[in-house]
CSV table of C-alpha atoms in Angstrom, one decimal:
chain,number,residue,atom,x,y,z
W,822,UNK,CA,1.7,-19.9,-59.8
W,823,UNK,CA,1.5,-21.7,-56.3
W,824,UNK,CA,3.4,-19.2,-53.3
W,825,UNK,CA,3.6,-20.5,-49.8
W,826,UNK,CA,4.1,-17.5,-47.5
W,827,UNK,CA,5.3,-18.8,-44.4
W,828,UNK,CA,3.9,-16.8,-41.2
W,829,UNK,CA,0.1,-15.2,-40.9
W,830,UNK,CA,1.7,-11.4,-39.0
W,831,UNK,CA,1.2,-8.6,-41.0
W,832,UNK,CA,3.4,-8.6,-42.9
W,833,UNK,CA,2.8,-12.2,-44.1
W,834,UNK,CA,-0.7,-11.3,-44.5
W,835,UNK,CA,0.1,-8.6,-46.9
W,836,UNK,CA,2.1,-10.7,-49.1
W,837,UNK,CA,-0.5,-13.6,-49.1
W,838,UNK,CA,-3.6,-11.0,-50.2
W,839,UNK,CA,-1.2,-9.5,-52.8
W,840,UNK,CA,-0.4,-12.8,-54.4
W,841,UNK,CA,-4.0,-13.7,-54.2
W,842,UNK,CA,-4.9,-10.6,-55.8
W,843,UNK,CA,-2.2,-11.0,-58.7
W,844,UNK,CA,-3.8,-14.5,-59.0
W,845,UNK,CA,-1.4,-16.8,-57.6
W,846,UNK,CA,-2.6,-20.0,-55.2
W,847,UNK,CA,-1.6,-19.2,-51.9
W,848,UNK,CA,-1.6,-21.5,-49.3
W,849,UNK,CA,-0.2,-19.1,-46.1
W,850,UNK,CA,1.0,-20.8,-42.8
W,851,UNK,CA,1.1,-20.3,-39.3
W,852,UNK,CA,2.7,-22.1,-36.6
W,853,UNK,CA,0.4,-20.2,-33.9
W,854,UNK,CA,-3.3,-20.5,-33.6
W,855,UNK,CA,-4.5,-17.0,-34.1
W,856,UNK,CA,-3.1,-14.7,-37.0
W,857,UNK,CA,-1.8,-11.6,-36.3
W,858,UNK,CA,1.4,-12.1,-35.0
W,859,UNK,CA,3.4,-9.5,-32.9
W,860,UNK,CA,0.0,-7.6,-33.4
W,861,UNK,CA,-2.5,-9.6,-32.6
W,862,UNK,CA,-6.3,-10.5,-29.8
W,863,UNK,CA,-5.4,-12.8,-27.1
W,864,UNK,CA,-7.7,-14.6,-24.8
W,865,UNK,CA,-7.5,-14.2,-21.3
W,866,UNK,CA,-10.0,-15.7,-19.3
W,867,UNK,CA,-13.0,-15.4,-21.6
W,868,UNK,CA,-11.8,-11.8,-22.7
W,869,UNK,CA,-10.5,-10.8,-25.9
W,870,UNK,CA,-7.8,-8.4,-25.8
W,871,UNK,CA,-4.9,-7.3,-27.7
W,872,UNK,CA,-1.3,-8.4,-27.3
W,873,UNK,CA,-0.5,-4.5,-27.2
W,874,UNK,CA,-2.1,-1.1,-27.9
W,875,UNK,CA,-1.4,0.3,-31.0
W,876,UNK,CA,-2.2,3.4,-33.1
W,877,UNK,CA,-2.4,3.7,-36.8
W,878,UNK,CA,-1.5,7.2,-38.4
W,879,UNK,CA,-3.7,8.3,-41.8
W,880,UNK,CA,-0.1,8.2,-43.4
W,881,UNK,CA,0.1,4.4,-43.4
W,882,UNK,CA,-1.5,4.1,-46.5
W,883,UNK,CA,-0.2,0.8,-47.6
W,884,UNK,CA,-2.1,-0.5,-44.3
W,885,UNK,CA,-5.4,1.3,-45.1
W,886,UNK,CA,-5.1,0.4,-49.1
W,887,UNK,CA,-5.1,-3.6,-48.0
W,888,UNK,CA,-7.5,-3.0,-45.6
W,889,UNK,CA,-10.0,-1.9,-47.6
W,890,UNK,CA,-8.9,-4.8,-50.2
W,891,UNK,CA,-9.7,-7.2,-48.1
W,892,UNK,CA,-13.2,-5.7,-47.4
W,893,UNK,CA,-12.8,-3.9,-43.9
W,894,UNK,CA,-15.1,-0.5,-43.3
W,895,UNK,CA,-12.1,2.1,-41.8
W,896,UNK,CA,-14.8,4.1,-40.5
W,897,UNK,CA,-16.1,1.3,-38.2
W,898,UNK,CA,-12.8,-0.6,-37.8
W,899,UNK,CA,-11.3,2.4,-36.3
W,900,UNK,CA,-11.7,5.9,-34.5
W,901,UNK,CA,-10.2,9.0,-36.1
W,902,UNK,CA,-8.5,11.1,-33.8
W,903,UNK,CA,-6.3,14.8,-34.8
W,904,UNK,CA,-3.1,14.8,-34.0
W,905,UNK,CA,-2.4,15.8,-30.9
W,906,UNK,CA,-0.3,14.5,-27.4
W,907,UNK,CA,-2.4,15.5,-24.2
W,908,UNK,CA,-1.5,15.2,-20.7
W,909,UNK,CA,-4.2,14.5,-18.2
W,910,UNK,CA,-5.3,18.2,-16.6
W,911,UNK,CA,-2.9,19.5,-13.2
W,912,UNK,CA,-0.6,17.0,-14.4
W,913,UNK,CA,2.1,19.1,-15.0
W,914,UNK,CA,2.2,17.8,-18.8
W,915,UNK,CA,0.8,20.1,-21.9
W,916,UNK,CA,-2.3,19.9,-24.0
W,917,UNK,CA,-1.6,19.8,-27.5
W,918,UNK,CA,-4.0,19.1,-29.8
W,919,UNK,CA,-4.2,19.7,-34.3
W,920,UNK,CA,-7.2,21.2,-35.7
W,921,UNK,CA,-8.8,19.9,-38.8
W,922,UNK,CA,-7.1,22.4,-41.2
W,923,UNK,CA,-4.8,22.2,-44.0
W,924,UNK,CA,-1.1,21.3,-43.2
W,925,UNK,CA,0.6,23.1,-42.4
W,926,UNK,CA,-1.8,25.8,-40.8
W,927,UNK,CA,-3.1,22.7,-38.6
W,928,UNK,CA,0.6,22.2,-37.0
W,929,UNK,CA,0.9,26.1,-36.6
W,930,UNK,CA,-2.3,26.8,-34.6
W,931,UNK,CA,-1.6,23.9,-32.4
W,932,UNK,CA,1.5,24.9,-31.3
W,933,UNK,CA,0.3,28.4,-30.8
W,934,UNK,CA,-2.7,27.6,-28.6
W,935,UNK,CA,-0.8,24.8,-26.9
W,936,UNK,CA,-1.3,24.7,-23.1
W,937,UNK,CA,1.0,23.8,-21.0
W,938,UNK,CA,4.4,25.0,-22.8
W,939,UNK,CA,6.8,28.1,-22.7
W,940,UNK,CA,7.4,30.5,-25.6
W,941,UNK,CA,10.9,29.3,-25.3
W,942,UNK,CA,9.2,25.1,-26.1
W,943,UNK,CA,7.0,27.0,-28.7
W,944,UNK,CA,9.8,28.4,-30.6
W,945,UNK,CA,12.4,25.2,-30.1
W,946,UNK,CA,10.0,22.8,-31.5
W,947,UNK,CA,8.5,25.3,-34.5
W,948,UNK,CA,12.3,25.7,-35.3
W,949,UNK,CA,13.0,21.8,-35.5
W,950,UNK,CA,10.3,21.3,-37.7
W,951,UNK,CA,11.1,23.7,-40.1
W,952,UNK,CA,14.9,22.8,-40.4
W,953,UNK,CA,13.7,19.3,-40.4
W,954,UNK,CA,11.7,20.3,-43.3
W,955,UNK,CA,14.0,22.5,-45.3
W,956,UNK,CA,16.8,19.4,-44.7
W,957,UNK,CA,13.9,16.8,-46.1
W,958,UNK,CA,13.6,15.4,-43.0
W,959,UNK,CA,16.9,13.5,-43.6
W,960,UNK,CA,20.1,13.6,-42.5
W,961,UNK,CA,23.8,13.1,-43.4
W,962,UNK,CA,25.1,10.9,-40.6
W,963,UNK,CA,22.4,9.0,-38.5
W,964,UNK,CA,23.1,9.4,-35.1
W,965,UNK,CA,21.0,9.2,-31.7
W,966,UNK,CA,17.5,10.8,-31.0
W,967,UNK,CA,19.2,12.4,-28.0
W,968,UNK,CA,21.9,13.9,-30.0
W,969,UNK,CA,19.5,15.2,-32.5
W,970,UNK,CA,17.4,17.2,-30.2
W,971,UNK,CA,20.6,18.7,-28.9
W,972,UNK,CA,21.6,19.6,-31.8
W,973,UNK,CA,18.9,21.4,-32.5
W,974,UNK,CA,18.4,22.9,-29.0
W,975,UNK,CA,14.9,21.3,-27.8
W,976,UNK,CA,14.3,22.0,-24.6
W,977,UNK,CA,14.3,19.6,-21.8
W,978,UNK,CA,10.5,19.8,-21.2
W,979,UNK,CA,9.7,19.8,-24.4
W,980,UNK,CA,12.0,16.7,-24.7
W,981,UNK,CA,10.1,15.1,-21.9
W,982,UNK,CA,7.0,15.8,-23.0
W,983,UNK,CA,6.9,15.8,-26.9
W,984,UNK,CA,10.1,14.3,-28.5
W,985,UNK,CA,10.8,11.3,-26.0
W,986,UNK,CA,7.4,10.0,-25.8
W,987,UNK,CA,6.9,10.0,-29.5
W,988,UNK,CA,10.3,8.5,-30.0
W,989,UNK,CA,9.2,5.7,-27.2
W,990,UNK,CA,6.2,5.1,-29.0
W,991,UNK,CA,7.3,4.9,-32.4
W,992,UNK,CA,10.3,3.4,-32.2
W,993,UNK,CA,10.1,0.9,-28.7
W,994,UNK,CA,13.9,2.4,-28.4
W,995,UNK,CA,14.9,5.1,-26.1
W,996,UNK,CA,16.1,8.4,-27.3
W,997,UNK,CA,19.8,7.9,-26.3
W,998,UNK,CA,20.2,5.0,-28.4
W,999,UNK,CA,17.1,5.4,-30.8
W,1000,UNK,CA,17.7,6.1,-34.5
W,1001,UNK,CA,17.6,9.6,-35.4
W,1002,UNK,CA,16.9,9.2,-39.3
W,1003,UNK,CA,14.1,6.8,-38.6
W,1004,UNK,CA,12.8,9.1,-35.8
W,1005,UNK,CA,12.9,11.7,-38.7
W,1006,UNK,CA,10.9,9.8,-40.8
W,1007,UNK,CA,8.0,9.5,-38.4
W,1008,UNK,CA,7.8,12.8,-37.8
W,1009,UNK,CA,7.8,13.2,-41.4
W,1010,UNK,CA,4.4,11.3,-41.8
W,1011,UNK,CA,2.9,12.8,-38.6
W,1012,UNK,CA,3.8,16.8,-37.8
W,1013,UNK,CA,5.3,17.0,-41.4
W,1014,UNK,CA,2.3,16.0,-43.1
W,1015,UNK,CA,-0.9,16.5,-44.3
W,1016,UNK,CA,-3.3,17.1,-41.8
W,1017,UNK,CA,-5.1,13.5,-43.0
W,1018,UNK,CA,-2.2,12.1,-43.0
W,1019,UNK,CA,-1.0,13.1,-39.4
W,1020,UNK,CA,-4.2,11.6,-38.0
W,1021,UNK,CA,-4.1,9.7,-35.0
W,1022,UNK,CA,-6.4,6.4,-36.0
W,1023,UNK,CA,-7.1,4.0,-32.7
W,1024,UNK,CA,-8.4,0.7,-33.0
W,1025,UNK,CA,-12.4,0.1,-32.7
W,1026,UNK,CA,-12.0,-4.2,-33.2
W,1027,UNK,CA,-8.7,-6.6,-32.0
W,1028,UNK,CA,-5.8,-6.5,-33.8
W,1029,UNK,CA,-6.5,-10.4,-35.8
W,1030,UNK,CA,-9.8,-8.3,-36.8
W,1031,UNK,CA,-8.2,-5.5,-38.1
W,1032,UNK,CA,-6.5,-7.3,-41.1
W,1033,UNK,CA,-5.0,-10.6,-40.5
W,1034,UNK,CA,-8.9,-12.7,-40.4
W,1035,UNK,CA,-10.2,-11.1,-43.5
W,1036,UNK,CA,-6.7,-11.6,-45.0
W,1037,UNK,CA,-7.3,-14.7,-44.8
W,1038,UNK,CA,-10.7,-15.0,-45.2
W,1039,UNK,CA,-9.7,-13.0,-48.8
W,1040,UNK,CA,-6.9,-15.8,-49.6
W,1041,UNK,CA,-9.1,-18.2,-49.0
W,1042,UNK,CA,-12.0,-16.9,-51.6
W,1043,UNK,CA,-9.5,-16.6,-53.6
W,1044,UNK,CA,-8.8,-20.1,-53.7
W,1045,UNK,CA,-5.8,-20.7,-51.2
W,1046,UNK,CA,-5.5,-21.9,-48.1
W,1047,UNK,CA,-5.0,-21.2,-44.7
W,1048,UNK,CA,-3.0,-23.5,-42.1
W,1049,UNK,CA,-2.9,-22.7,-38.4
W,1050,UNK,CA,-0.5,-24.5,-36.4
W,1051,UNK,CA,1.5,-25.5,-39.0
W,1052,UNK,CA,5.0,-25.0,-38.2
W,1053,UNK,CA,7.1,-25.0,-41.3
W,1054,UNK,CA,10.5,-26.6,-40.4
W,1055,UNK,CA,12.2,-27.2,-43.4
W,1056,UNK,CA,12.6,-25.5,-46.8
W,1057,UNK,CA,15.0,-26.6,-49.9
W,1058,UNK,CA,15.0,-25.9,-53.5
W,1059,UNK,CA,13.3,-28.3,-55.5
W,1060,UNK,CA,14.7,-29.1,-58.4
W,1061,UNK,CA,16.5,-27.3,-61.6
W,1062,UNK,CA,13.2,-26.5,-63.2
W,1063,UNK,CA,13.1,-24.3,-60.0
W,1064,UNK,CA,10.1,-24.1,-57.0
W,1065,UNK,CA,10.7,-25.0,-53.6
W,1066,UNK,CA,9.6,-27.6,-51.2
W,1067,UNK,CA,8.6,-27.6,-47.7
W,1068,UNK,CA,8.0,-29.4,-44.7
W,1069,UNK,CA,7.5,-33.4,-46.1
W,1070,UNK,CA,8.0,-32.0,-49.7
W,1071,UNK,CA,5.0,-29.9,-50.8
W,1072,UNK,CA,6.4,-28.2,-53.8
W,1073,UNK,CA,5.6,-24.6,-54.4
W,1074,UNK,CA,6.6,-22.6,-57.1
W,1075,UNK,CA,7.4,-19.3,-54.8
W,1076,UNK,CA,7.7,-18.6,-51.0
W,1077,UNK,CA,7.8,-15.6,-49.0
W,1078,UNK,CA,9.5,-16.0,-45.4
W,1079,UNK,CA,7.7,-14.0,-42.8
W,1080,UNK,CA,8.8,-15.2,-39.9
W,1081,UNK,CA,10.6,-13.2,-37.1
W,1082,UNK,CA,14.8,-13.1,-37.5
W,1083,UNK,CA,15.6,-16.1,-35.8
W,1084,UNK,CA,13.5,-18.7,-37.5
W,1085,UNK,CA,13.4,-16.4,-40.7
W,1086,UNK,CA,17.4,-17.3,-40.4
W,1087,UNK,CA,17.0,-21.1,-40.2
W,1088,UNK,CA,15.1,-21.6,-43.2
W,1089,UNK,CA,17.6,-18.9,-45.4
W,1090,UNK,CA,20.2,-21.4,-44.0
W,1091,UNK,CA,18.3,-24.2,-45.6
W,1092,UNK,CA,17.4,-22.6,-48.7
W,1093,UNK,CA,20.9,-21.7,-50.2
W,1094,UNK,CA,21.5,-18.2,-48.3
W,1095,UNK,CA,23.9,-18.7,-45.1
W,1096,UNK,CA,25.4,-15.1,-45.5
W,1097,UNK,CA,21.5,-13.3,-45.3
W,1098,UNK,CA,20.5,-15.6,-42.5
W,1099,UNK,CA,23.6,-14.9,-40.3
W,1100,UNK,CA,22.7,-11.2,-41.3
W,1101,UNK,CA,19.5,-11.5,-39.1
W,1102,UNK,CA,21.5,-12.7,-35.8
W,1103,UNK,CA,23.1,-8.9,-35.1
W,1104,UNK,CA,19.4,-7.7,-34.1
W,1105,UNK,CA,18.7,-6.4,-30.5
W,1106,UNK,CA,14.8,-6.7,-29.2
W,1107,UNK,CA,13.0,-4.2,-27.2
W,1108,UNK,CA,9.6,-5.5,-24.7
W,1109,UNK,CA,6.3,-3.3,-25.0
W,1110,UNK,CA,4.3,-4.3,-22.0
W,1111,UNK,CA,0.2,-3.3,-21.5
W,1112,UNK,CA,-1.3,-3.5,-18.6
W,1113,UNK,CA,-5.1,-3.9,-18.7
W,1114,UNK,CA,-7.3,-2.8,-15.6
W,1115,UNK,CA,-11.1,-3.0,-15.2
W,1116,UNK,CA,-13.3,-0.9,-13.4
W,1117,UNK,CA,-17.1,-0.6,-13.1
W,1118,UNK,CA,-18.8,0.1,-16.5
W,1119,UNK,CA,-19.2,3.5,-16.0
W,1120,UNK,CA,-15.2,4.6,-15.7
W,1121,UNK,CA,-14.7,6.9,-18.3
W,1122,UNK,CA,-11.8,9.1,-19.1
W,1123,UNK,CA,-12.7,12.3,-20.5
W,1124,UNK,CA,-10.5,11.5,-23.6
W,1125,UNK,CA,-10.5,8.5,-25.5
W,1126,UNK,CA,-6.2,8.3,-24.7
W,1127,UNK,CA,-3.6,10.4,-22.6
W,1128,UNK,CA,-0.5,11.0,-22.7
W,1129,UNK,CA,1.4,9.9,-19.0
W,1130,UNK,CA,4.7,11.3,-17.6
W,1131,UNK,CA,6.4,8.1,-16.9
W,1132,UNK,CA,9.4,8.8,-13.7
W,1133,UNK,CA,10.9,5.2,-12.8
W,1134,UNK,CA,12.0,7.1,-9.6
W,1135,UNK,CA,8.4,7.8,-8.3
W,1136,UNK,CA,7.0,4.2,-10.3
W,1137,UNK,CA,5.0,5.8,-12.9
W,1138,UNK,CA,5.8,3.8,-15.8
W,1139,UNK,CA,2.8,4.5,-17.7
W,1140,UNK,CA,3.3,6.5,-21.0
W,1141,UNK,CA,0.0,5.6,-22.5
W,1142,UNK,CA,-3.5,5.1,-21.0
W,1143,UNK,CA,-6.5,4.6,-23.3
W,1144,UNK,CA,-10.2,4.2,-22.5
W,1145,UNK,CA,-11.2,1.0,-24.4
W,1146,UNK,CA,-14.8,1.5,-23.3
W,1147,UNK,CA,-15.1,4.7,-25.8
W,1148,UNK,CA,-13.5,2.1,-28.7
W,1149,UNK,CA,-15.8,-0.2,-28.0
W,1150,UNK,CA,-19.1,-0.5,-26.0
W,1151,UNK,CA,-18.1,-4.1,-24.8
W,1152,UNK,CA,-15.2,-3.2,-22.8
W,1153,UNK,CA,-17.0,-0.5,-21.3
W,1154,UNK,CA,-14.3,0.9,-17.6
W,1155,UNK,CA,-11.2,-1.3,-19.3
W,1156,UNK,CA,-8.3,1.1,-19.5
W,1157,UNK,CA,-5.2,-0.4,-21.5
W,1158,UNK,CA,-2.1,1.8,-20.0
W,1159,UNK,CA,1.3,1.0,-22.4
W,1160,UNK,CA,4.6,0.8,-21.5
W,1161,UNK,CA,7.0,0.8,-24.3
W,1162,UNK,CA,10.6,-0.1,-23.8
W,1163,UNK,CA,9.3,-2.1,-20.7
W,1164,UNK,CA,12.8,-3.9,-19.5
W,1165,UNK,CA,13.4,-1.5,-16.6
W,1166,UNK,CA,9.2,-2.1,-15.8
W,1167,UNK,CA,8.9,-6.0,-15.9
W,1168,UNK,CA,11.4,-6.6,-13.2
W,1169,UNK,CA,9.4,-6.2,-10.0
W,1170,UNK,CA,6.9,-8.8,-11.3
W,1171,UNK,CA,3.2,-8.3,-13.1
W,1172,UNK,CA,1.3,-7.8,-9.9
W,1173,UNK,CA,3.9,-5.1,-8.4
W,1174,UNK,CA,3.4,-3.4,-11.9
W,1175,UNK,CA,-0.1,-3.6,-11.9
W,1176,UNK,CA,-0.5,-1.8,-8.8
W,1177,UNK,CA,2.1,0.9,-9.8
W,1178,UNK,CA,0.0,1.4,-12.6
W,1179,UNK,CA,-3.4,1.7,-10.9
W,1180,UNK,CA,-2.0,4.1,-8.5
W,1181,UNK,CA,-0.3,6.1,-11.4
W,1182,UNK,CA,-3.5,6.9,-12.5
W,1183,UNK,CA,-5.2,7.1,-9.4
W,1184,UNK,CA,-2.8,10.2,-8.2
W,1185,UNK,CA,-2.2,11.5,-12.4
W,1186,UNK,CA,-5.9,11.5,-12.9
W,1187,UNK,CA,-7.1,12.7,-9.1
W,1188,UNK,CA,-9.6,9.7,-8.5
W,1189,UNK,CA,-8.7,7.4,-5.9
W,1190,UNK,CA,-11.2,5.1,-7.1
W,1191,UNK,CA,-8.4,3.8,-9.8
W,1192,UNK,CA,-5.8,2.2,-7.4
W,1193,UNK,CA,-8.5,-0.2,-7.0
W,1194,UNK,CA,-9.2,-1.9,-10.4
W,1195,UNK,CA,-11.7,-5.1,-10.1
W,1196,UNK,CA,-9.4,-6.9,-12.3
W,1197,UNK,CA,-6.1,-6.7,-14.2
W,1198,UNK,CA,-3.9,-8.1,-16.9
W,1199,UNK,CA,-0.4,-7.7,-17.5
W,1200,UNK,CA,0.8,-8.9,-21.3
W,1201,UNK,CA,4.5,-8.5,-21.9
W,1202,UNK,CA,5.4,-8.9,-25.1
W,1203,UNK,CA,9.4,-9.8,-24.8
W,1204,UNK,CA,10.5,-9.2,-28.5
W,1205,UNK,CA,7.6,-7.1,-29.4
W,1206,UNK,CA,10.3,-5.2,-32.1
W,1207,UNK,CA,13.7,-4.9,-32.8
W,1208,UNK,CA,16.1,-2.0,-30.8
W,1209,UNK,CA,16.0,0.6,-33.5
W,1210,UNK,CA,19.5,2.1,-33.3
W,1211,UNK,CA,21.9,4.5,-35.5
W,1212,UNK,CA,22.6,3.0,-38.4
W,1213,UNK,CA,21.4,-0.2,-38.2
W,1214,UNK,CA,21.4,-2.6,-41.4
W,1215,UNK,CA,18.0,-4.1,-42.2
W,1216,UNK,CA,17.9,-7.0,-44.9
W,1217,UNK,CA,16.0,-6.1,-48.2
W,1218,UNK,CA,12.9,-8.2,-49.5
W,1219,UNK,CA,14.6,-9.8,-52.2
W,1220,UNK,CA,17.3,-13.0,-51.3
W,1221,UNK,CA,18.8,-13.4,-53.8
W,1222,UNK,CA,17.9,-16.8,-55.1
W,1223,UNK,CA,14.9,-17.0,-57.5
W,1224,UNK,CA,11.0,-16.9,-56.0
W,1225,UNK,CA,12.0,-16.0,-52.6
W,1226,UNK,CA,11.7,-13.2,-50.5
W,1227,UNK,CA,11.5,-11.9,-47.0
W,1228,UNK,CA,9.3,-10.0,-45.6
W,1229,UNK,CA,8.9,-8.4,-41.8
W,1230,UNK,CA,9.2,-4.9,-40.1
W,1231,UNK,CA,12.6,-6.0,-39.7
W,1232,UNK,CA,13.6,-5.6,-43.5
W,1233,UNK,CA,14.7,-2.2,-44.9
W,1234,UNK,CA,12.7,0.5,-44.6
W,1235,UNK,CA,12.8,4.2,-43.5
W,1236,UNK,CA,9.8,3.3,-40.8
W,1237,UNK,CA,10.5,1.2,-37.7
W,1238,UNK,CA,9.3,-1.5,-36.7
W,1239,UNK,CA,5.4,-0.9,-37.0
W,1240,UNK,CA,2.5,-2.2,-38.8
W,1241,UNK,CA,3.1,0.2,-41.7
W,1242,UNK,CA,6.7,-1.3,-41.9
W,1243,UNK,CA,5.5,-4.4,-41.6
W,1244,UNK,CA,2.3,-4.1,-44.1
W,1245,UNK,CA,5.0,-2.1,-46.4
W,1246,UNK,CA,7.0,-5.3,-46.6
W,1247,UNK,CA,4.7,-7.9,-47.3
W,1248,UNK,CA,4.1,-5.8,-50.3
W,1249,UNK,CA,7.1,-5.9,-51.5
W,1250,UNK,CA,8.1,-9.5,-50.6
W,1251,UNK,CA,4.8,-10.3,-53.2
W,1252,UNK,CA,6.2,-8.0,-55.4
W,1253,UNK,CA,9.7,-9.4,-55.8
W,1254,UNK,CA,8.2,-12.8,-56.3
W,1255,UNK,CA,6.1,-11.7,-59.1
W,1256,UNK,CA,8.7,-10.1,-60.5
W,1257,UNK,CA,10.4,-13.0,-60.8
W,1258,UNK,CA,7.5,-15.1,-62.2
W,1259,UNK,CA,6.6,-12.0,-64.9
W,1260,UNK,CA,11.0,-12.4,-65.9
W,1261,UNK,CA,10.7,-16.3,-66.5
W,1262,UNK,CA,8.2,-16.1,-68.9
């Protein structure tokens, strides 16, 4: 069978190396130049960095299954880190930090030997995560993060230091008006799990590296093909012997759609399915900024990535800074400092946030020497995901109409809008189509 899977993200790279693998021709298209999508190297002036910093947990297995498909080395690709959130020292933030034990014994020592917390945070948080637990991590009613951790009596510092960060991170949604059941499900797969499972894995290569080139390096072995810059602008059914045709008419006997919502909801519109496509206009998106700042070669943190305690009041919007020198030798004194949910921290402009940043770090860290940085880049990525509220509804894979399905972080899932989600859905996108090819015959 021939399957055209429009869009090279993640998730459109999944689906194409699954149909590859089931042995269909796959010809996958891009309207961009690079692959990679939302996740993906940029770039900027002769450098090659990535559109945003991200971190993989040992839980996303569908991610690290394909991976390997596809022929990339884990142990080289990426650096394995416990599980663990830890504040630069006399920052006033905590220092916790997993040991390589079974779950849950890892989870339990780390809370007990955590710095930087009262009994009273000890006891709220060992108390969520057992009724979280015993409830299977799910709940009746979704409601907000915020209302959650009420709920359950968290805190406030261990809300400002454990439960609002992760939810920031994970989710690109703050906790007032962030998902609780999806929250749940992240903690699920990180303090719930197994202690390989919770691991913490960072990034060694760029993000088109990590999966989307030898995606389509595998399609392409495999006998498909591979169009960059190819913006696909049209799509129709082609007949009533079924397939579908695209662009000037190429026919193809399946297609997955992995664009983002809005022109995922153009071509649904041409393909038979108005009532799905005007289901992907309700979505709000969140921005994750990153601000990258170089200093001399021998900069080092003395961690490979701290957590910051971002105060809009005092301009420390940093909630992330990692040492990209200690991921990889070529970017030796480049720190990459995130900012998810980054509205609020775009609007005085990329240089003013540049310097807030530097002299975050500068007076977080104690050395002066960062307010200084030889050179910095801010990337803003505007609709990096989708606001992740209480109940929200998210499309399934399937459409409806025969040999075509959806795919993107956006789709249902229990997981946000991450790679997992978004790995996790090209899957099944592929696998809807095959079904549907296996039912004909």
């Amino acid at each position: 069978m021939s399957a055209a899977v429009i869009g090279a993200g993640w998730a459109g790279c999944s689906a194409a190396v699954e149909l590859a693998r089931a042995g269909c021709k796959v010809t996958l298209f891009e309207a961009a130049r690079t692959l990679g999508g939302r996740a993906r190297a940029v770039d900027v002036q002769g450098r090659q960095l990535d559109n945003g910093q991200h971190i993989l947990l040992g839980a996303y297995k569908e991610s690290l299954r394909l991976m390997r498909a596809v022929g990339i080395d884990l142990g080289a690709a990426m650096l394995y880190l416990p599980l663990q959130m830890r504040y630069p020292k006399e920052s006033g933030g905590m220092d916790f930090v997993a040991p390589r034990l079974p779950a849950p014994l890892h989870l339990a020592l780390a809370l007990l030997s955590a710095d930087g917390l009262a009994f009273a945070d000890k006891m709220a948080l060992a108390r969520f995560s057992s009724t979280a637990r015993w409830m299977g991590w799910r709940l009746h009613t979704d409601c907000s993060v915020s209302e959650l951790l009420e709920r359950y009596d968290q805190t406030d510092r261990l809300i400002e230091l454990m439960w609002r960060p992760l939810c920031l991170a994970a989710l690109n949604t703050a906790p007032e008006r962030a998902s609780a059941q999806v929250f749940l499900a992240v903690l699920r797969d990180s303090l719930g799990a197994s202690r390989a499972s919770s691991d913490m894995l960072l990034p060694r290569v760029d993000l088109s590296a990590l999966f989307p080139v030898a995606a389509a390096a595998f399609v392409e072995r495999a006998g498909g093909a591979v169009r960059l810059g190819a913006k696909v602008g049209s799509l129709a059914p082609a007949d009533a012997t079924g397939g579908w045709l695209l662009g000037e008419g190429e026919r193809f006997g399946a297609v997955v759609i992995a664009t983002a919502p809005p022109a995922a909801a153009t071509l649904l519109e041409q393909a038979g399915a108005p009532e799905l496509a005007a289901s992907l206009q309700h979505f709000e998106y969140e921005p994750i900024t990153t601000c990258y700042l170089q200093y001399p070669a021998a900069t080092r943190l003395d961690l490979p990535f701290y957590a910051l305690r971002d105060n809009a009041a005092s301009g420390h919007w940093g909630q992330f800074v990692f040492d990209r020198g200690q991921l990889d030798a070529a970017q030796a004194g480049l720190f990459s400092v995130v900012i998810s949910a980054s509205g609020a921290a775009s609007e005085p402009g990329r240089e003013a946030l540049a310097q807030a940043v530097a002299s975050q770090l500068a007076a977080v860290l104690r050395r002066p020497e960062l307010s200084h940085p030889e050179w910095v880049q801010v990337i803003s990525e505007k609709r990096a995901t989708f606001a992740c509220t209480p109940g929200l509804a998210r499309p399934a894979n399937a459409t409806g109409l025969a040999s075509l399905a959806l795919a993107g972080d956006y789709t249902a899932s229990d997981y946000p809008a991450t790679i997992e989600s978004a790995v996790r859905s090209g899957v099944a996108a592929a696998r809807v189509v095959l079904s549907a090819k296996a039912t004909k015959k």
